[in-house]
Amino acid sequence: MTKKFTNKHLNIVSQDMLYDGFMQIQKIIFDHALFQGGVQKAVYRELVIRGHAVGVLLFDPTLQEFVLVEQVRIGALKDSASPWLLEIVAGMVEKGESVKDVAIRESFEEAKAVVKKLIPIQEYWVSPGGSDEKVSLFLAEIDSSKVGRFAGLESEHEDIKVVRLSVNDALEKLQLGQINNAMTIIAFQWFFLNYKQDDSAF
């Protein structure tokens, strides 16, 4: 029978801060148990500290359309089309907040959308080989006719265009690869696998 390891099978030897800016980077040395017995000693890794994020797919079941946001993303500088990406609303959990608090806050900050109902989608690790970022995804029921055209906080240097898309247009963009970031793809895949127009859950 394959062994099932937990936190108890990993030992942090040292943990040092290498950089503390918009993100943090730590140098971690650790030991861990091996599947075939014994211990792997002194594994060295850098870890990008991002924390817990929340993503929200905004959906109007009456008008049958989504609300997405478009903004520049420094990590997409090498995108052949543009580093301005079409995404779902998202933000980081701050001290004292629940994930639902963040979903409601970010929906308004980034799209001027008022959440009527939140439906949990999924929690997942973004890139656990080098980052501690975890994402909680939600579907939010909204009235898309009342969202803003532009949004974002000046204090966070956000310049956001709000985009309304029909269900068909969103599916087409997904299939054509015009929606190309993981959080948005995962949210849409869940939606198109689970949504039924007459489902009272939406």
mmCIF file of C-alpha atoms in Angstrom, residues 22 70-74 84 87 106 109-110 151-161:
data_model
loop_
_atom_site.group_PDB
_atom_site.id
_atom_site.type_symbol
_atom_site.label_atom_id
_atom_site.label_comp_id
_atom_site.label_asym_id
_atom_site.label_seq_id
_atom_site.Cartn_x
_atom_site.Cartn_y
_atom_site.Cartn_z
ATOM 1 C CA PHE A 22 5.187 43.481 -3.842
ATOM 2 C CA GLU A 70 -9.479 43.466 -18.519
ATOM 3 C CA GLN A 71 -6.212 44.832 -17.121
ATOM 4 C CA VAL A 72 -2.474 44.742 -17.762
ATOM 5 C CA ARG A 73 -0.598 41.764 -16.278
ATOM 6 C CA ILE A 74 3.180 42.029 -15.921
ATOM 7 C CA TRP A 84 -3.853 43.026 -21.194
ATOM 8 C CA GLU A 87 -10.075 37.680 -16.469
ATOM 9 C CA GLU A 106 -13.557 42.525 -5.106
ATOM 10 C CA GLU A 109 -14.048 47.186 -6.435
ATOM 11 C CA GLU A 110 -13.191 45.693 -9.822
ATOM 12 C CA ALA A 151 -13.196 50.346 -12.182
ATOM 13 C CA GLY A 152 -10.251 49.633 -9.893
ATOM 14 C CA LEU A 153 -8.519 51.290 -6.961
ATOM 15 C CA GLU A 154 -6.075 54.102 -7.716
ATOM 16 C CA SER A 155 -4.269 53.259 -4.471
ATOM 17 C CA GLU A 156 -3.458 49.820 -5.969
ATOM 18 C CA HIS A 157 -2.637 51.274 -9.421
ATOM 19 C CA GLU A 158 -5.548 49.392 -10.962
ATOM 20 C CA ASP A 159 -6.867 50.462 -14.368
ATOM 21 C CA ILE A 160 -9.708 48.076 -15.196
ATOM 22 C CA LYS A 161 -12.090 47.866 -18.131
#
